[in-house]
CSV table of C-alpha atoms and ligand atoms in Angstrom, one decimal:
chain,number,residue,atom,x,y,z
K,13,UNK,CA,11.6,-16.5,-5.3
K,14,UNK,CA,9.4,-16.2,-2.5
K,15,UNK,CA,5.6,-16.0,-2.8
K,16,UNK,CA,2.3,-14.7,-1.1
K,17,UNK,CA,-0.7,-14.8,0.4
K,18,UNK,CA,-3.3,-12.0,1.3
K,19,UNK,CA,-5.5,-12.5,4.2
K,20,UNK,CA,-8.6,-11.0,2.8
K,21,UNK,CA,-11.7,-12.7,3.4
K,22,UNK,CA,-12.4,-11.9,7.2
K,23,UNK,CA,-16.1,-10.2,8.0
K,24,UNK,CA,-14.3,-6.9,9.6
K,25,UNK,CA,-16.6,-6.8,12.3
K,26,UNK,CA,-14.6,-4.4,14.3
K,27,UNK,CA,-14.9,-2.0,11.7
K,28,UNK,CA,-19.0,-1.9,11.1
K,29,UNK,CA,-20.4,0.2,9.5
K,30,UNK,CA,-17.5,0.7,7.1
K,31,UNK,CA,-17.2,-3.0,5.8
K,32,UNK,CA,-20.8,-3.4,5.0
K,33,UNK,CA,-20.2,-2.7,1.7
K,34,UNK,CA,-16.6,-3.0,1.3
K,35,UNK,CA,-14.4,-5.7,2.9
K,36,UNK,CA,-11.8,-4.1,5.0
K,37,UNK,CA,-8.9,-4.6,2.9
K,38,UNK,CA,-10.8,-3.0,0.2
K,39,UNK,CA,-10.7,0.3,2.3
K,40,UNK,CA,-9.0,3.5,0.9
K,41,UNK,CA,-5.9,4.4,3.4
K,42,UNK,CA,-4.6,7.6,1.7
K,43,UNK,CA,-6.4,7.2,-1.0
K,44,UNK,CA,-5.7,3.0,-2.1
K,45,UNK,CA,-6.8,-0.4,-0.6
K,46,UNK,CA,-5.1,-1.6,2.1
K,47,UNK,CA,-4.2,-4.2,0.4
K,48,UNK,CA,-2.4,-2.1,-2.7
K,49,UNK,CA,-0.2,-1.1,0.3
K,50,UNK,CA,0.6,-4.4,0.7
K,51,UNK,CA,1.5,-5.6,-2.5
K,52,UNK,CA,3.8,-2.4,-3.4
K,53,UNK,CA,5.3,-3.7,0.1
K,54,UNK,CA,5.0,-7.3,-1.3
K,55,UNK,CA,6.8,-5.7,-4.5
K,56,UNK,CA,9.3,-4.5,-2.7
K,57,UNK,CA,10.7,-7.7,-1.2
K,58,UNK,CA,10.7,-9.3,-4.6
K,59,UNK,CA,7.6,-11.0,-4.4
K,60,UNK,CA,6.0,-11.7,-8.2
K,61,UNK,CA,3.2,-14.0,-7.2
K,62,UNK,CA,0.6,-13.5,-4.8
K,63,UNK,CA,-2.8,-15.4,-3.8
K,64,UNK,CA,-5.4,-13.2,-2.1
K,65,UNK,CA,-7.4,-15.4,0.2
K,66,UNK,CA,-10.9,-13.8,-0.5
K,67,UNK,CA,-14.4,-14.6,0.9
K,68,UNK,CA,-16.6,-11.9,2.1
K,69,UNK,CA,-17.3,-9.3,-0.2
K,70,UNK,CA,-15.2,-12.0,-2.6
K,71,UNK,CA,-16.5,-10.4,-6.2
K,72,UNK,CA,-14.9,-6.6,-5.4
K,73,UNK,CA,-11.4,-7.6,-5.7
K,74,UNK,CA,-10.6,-9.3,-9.4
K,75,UNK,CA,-12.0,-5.7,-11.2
K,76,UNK,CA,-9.7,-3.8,-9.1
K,77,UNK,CA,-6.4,-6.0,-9.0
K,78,UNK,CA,-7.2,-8.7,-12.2
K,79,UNK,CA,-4.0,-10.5,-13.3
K,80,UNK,CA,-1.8,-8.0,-11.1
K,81,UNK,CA,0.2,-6.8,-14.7
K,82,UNK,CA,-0.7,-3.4,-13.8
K,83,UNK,CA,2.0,-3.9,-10.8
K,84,UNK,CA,4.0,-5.9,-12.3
K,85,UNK,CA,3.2,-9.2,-10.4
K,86,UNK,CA,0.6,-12.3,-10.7
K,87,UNK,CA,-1.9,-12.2,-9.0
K,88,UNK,CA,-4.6,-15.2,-8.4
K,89,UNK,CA,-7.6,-15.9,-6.7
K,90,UNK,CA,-8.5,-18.5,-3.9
K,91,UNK,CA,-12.6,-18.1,-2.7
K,92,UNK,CA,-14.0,-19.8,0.2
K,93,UNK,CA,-17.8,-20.2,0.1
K,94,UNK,CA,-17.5,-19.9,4.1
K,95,UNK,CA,-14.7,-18.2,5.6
K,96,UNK,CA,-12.5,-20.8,6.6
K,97,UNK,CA,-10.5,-18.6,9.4
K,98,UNK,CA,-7.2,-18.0,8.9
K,99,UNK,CA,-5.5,-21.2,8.6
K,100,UNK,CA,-8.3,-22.7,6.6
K,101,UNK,CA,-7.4,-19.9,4.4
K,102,UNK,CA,-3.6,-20.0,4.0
K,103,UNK,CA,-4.2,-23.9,3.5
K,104,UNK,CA,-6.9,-23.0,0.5
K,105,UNK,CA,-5.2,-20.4,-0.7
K,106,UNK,CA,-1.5,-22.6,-0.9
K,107,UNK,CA,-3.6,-24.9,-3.1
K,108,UNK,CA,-3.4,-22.3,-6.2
K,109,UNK,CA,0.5,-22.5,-5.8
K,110,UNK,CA,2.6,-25.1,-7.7
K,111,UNK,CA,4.7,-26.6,-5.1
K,112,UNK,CA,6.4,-28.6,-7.4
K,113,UNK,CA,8.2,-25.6,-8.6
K,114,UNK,CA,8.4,-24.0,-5.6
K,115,UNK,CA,10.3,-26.3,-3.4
K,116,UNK,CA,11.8,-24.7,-0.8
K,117,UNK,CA,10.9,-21.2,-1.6
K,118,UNK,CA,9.4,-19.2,1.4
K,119,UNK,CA,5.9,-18.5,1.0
K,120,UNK,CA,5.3,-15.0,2.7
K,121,UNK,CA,1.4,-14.3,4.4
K,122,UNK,CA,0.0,-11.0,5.3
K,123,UNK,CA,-3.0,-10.0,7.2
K,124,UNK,CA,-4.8,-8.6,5.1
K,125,UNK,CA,-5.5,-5.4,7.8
K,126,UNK,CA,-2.0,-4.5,9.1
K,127,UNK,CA,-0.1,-1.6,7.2
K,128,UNK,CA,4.1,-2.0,7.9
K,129,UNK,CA,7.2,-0.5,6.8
K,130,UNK,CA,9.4,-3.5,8.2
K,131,UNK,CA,11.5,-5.4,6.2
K,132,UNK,CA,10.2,-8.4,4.5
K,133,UNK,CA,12.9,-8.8,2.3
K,134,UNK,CA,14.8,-8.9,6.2
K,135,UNK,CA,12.3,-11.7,7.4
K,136,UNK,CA,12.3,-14.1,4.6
K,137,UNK,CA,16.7,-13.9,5.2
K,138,UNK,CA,16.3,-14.6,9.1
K,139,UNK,CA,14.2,-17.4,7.8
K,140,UNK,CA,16.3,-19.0,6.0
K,141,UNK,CA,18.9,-18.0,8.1
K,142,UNK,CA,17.8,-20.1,10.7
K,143,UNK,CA,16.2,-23.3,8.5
K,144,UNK,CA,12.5,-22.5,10.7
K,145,UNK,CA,9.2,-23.7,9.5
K,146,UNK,CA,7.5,-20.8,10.2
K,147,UNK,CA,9.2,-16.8,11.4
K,148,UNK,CA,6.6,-14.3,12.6
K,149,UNK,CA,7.0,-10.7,12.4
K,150,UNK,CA,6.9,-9.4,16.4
K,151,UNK,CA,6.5,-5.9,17.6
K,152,UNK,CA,6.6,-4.6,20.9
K,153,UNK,CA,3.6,-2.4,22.3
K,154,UNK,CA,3.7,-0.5,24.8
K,155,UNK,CA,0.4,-2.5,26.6
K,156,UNK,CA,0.3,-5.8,24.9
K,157,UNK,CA,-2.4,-6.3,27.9
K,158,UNK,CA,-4.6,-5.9,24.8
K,159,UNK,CA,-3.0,-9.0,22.7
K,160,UNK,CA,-1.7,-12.3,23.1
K,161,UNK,CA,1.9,-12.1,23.5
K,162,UNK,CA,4.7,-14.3,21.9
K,163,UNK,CA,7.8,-14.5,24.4
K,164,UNK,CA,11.3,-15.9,22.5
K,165,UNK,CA,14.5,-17.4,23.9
K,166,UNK,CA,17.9,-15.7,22.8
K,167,UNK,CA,18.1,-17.3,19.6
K,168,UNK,CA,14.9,-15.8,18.6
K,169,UNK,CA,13.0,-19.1,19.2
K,170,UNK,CA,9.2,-18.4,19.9
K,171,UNK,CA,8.8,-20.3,23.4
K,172,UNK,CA,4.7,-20.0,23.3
K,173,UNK,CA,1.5,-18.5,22.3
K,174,UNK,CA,0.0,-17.4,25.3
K,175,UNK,CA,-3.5,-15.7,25.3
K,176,UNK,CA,-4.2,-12.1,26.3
K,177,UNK,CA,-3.7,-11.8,30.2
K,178,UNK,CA,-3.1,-8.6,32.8
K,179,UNK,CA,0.3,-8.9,33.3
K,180,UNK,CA,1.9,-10.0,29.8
K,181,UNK,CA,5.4,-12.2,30.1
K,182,UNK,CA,6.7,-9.6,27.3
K,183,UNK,CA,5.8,-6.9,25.2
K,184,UNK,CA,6.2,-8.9,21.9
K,185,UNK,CA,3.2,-9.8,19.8
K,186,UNK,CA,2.2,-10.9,16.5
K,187,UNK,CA,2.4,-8.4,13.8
K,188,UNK,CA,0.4,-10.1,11.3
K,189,UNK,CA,2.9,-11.3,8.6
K,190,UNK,CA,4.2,-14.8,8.5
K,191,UNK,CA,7.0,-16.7,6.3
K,192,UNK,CA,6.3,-20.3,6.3
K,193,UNK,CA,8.1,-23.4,4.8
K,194,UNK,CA,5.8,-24.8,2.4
K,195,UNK,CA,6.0,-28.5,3.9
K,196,UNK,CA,4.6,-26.7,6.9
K,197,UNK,CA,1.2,-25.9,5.1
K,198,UNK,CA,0.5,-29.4,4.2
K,199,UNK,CA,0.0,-29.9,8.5
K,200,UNK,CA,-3.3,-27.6,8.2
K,201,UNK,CA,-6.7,-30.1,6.8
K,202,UNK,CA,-7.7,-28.5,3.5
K,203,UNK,CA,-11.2,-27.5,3.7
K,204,UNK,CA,-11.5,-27.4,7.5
K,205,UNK,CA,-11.8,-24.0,10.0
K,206,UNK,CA,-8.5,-23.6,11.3
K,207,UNK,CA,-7.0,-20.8,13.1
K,208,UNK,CA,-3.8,-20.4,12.7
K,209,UNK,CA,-2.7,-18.1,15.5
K,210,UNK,CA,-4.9,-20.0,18.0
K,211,UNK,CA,-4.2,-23.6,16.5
K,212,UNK,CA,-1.5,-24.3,13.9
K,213,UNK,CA,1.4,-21.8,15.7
K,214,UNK,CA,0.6,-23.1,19.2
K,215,UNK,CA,0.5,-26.7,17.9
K,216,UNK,CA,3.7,-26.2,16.1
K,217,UNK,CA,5.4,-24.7,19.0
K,218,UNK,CA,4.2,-27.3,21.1
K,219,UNK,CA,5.3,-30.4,19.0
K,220,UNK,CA,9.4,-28.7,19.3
K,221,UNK,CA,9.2,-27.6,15.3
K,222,UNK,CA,11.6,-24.4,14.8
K,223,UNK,CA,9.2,-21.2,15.1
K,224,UNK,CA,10.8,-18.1,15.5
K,225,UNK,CA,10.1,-14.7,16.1
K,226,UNK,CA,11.3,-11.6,13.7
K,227,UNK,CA,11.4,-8.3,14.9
K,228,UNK,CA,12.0,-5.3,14.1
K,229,UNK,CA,10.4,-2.3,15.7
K,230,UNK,CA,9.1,-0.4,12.4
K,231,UNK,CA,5.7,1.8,11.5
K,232,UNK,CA,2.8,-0.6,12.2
K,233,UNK,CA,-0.4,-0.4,12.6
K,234,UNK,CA,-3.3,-2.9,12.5
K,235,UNK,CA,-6.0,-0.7,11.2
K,236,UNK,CA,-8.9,-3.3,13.1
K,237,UNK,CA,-11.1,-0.3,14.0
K,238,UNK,CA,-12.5,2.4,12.3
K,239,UNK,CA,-10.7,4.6,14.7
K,240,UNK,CA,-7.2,3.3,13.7
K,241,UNK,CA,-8.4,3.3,9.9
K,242,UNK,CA,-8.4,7.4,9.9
K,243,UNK,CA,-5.1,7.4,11.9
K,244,UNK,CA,-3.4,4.9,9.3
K,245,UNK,CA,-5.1,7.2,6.5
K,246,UNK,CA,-3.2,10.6,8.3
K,247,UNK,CA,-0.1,8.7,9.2
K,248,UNK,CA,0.1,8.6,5.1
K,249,UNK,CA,-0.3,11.8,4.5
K,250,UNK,CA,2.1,14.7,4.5
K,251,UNK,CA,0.2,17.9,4.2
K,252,UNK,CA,-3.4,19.3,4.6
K,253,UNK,CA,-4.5,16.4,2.7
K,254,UNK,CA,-4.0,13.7,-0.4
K,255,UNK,CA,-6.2,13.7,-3.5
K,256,UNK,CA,-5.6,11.2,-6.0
K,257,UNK,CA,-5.4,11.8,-9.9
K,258,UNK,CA,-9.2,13.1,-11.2
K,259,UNK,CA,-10.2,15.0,-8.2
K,260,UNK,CA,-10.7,19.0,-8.3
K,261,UNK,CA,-11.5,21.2,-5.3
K,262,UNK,CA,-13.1,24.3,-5.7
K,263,UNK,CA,-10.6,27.6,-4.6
K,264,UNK,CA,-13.4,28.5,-1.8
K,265,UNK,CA,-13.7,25.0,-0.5
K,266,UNK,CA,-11.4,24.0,2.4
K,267,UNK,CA,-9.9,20.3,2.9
K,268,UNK,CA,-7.8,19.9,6.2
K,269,UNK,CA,-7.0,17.7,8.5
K,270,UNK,CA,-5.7,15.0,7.0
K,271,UNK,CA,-8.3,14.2,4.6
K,272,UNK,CA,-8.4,11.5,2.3
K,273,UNK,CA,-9.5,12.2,-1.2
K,274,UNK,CA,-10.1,9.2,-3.7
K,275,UNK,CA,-10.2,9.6,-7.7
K,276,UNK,CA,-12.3,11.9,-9.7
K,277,UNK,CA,-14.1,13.4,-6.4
K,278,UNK,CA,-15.3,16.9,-6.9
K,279,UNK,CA,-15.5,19.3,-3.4
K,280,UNK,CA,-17.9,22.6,-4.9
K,281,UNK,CA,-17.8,25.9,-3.6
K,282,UNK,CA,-17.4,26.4,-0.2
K,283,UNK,CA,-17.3,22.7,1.4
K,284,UNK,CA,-15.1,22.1,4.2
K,285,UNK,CA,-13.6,18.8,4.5
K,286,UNK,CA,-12.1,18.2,7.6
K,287,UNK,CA,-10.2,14.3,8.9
K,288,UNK,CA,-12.1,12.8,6.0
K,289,UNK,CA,-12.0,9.2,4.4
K,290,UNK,CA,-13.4,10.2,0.8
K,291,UNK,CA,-14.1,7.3,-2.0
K,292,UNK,CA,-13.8,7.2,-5.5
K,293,UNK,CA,-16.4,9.1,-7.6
K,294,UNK,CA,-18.0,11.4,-5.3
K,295,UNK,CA,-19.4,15.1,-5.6
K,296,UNK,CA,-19.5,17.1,-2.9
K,297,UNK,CA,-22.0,20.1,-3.4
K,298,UNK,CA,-21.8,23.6,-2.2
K,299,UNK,CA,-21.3,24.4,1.3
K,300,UNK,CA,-21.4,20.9,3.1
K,301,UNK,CA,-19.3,20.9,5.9
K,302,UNK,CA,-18.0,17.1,6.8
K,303,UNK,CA,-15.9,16.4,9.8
K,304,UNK,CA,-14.6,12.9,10.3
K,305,UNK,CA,-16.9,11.5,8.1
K,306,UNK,CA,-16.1,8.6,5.6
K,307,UNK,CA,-18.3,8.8,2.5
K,308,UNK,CA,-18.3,5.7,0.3
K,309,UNK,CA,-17.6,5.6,-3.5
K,310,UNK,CA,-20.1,6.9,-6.0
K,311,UNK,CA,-22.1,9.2,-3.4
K,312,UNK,CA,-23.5,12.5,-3.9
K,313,UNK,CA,-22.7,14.7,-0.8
K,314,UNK,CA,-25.7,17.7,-1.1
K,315,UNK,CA,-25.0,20.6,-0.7
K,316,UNK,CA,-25.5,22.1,2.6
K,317,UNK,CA,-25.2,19.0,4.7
K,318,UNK,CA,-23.3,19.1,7.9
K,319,UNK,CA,-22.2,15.9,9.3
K,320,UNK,CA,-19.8,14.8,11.8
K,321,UNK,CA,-18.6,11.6,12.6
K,322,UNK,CA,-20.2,10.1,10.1
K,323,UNK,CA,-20.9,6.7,7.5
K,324,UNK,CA,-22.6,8.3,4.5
K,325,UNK,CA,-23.0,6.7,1.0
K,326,UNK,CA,-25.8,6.8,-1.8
K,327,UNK,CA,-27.0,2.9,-1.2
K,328,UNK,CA,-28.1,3.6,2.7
K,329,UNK,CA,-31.0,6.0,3.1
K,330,UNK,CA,-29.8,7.2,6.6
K,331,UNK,CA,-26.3,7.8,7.4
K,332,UNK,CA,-24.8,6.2,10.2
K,333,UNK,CA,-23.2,7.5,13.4
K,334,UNK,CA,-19.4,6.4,13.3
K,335,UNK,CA,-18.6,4.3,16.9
H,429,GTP,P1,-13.0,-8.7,12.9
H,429,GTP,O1,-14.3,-9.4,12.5
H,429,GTP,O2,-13.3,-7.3,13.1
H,429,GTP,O3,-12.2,-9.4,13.9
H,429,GTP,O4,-12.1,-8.7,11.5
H,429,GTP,P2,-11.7,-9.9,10.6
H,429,GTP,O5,-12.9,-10.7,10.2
H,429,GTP,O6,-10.9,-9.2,9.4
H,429,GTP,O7,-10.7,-10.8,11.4
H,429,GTP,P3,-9.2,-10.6,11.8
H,429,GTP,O8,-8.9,-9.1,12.0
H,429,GTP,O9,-8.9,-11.5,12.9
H,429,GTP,O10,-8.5,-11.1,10.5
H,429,GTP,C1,-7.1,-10.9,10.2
H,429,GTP,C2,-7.0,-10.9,8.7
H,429,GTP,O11,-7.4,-12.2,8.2
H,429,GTP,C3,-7.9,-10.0,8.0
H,429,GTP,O12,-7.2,-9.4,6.9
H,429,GTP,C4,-9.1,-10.8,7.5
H,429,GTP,O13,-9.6,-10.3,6.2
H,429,GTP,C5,-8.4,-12.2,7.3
H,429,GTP,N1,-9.4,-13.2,7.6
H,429,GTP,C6,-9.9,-13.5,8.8
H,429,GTP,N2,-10.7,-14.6,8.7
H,429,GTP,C7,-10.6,-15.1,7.5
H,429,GTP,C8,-11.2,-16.2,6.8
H,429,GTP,O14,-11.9,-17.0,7.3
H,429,GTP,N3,-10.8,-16.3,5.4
H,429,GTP,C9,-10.0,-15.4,4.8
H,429,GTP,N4,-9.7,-15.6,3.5
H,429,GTP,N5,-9.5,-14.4,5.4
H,429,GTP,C10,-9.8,-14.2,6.8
């Protein structure tokens, strides 16, 4: 049975001011982490044990996910003191498994910041399928100007990692979720920064091991940005908007545009709530109007307040202007 590992421990720069109190996976998406997207879709593929790779922000995950029985699965912790990029991570991270038991199981890694509807279940069988070392997941974009891009022979062999340039060789990139060999994690130093898109793929590739490329062109988003963090929130959401079990809304209140609304929040009489990201535990009071805002757990929204485009939550004194 194949196992994973969550990518969880980056810094999120990209999506500041929203990860300085939460690490990215940690953010809601229509109402749950990122990564509880990931393990249903872990789940769902047949995986029972999974190894979040946490750093930054390390201490928020084990109260939320704990032994993973709630989902049905295992669920273990690897920390790194300093982030150890994402090979360093993987390698860390593999250390919790027992390879002894695993032998030649796949072991299955996620960013911890892409959501996907593709197949894993599809991966890990082209995988074995084709005895590799390591089988990315590639998409094709539209502008990969933006990425590196991974070009593949006919066999689905990846032929090279090649950097981000202005006119890509293909349209293929790296989607973020990996099936490795185990064998092939023992090639990464434990305890050293590695990267593993810029060193251990590359270096794989280049030393004629089989790496291939996966792809199939489903739902995908990479939600890097706080920008694509709202769209993967509305993408989610059929309807007005998504409330999750506890919250109440007042009959004069309006909540539109695809907002977000996490447990037990209370919108009063008279609020609007319009393309909202809305944490756990928070009141909003009479008449505040909120426009793409995102308002962090346990906050008090007074009433009155009109904000748009916003950061706001009860441990900064100032909100702060989303980029
Ligand atoms: P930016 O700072 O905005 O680039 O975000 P990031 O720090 O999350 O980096 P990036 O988007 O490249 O990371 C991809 C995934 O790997 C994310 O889910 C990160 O949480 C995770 N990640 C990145 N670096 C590390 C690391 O050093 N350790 C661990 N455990 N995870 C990491």
């Amino acid at each position: 049975m194949a196992v994973g590992i969550l990518l969880v421990g980056g810094f999120g720069t990209r999506l500041k001011p929203l990860t300085s109190e939460s690490p990215k996976p940690m953010l809601p998406v229509a109402g749950l982490p990122v990564t509880e997207h990931q393990i249903l879709a872990a789940k769902r593929a047949g995986i029972k044990t999974l190894v979040l790779a946490t750093s930054y922000l390390s201490e928020v995950f084990t109260p939320y996910f704990g032994d993973g029985s709630k989902w049905d699965m295992k669920i273990l912790y690897a920390l790194e003191k300093e982030p150890l990029g994402t090979g360093g991570a993987i390698r860390n991270a593999a250390g919790m498994l027992d390879f002894e038991s695993l032998g030649d199981e796949p072991i299955v890694v996620f960013n911890g910041d892409v959501l996907s509807r593709h197949s894993i279940a599809n991966q890990i069988e082209f995988h074995q399928a084709k005895n590799a070392d390591a089988t990315l997941h590639l998409i094709d974009v539209e502008d990969a100007r933006a990425f590196g891009c991974v070009p593949t022979d006919d066999e689905g062999r990846v032929t090279a990692f090649l950097e981000k340039m202005d006119n890509p060789v293909t349209n293929s990139i790296n989607a973020g979720c990996y099936v490795f060999h185990p064998s092939v994690l023992d090639l990464i130093p434990l305890g050293d920064v590695v990267s593993i898109e810029r060193e251990t793929f590359p270096a794989l590739v280049e030393s004629g091991r089989p790496v291939f490329g996966y792809k199939e062109q489903a739902y995908w988003l990479d939600v890097g940005t706080p920008a694509a963090l709202f769209k993967g929130s509305r993408d989610l959401i059929e309807g007005d908007f998504h409330a999750m079990a506890g919250s109440s809304i007042d009959p004069s209140a309006v909540v539109t545009g695809k907002s977000s609304l996490g447990r037990n929040v209370t919108v009063s009489k008279g609020a609007v709530i319009d393309d909202c990201i809305i944490g756990d535990n928070v009141k909003i009071e009479n008449g505040a109007h909120l426009s793409h805002c995102f308002v962090f757990r346990d906050t008090i929204i007074e009433a009155g307040l009109e904000k748009s485009r916003y950061y706001l939550s009860s441990s900064i004194s100032e909100p702060i202007n989303l980029p």
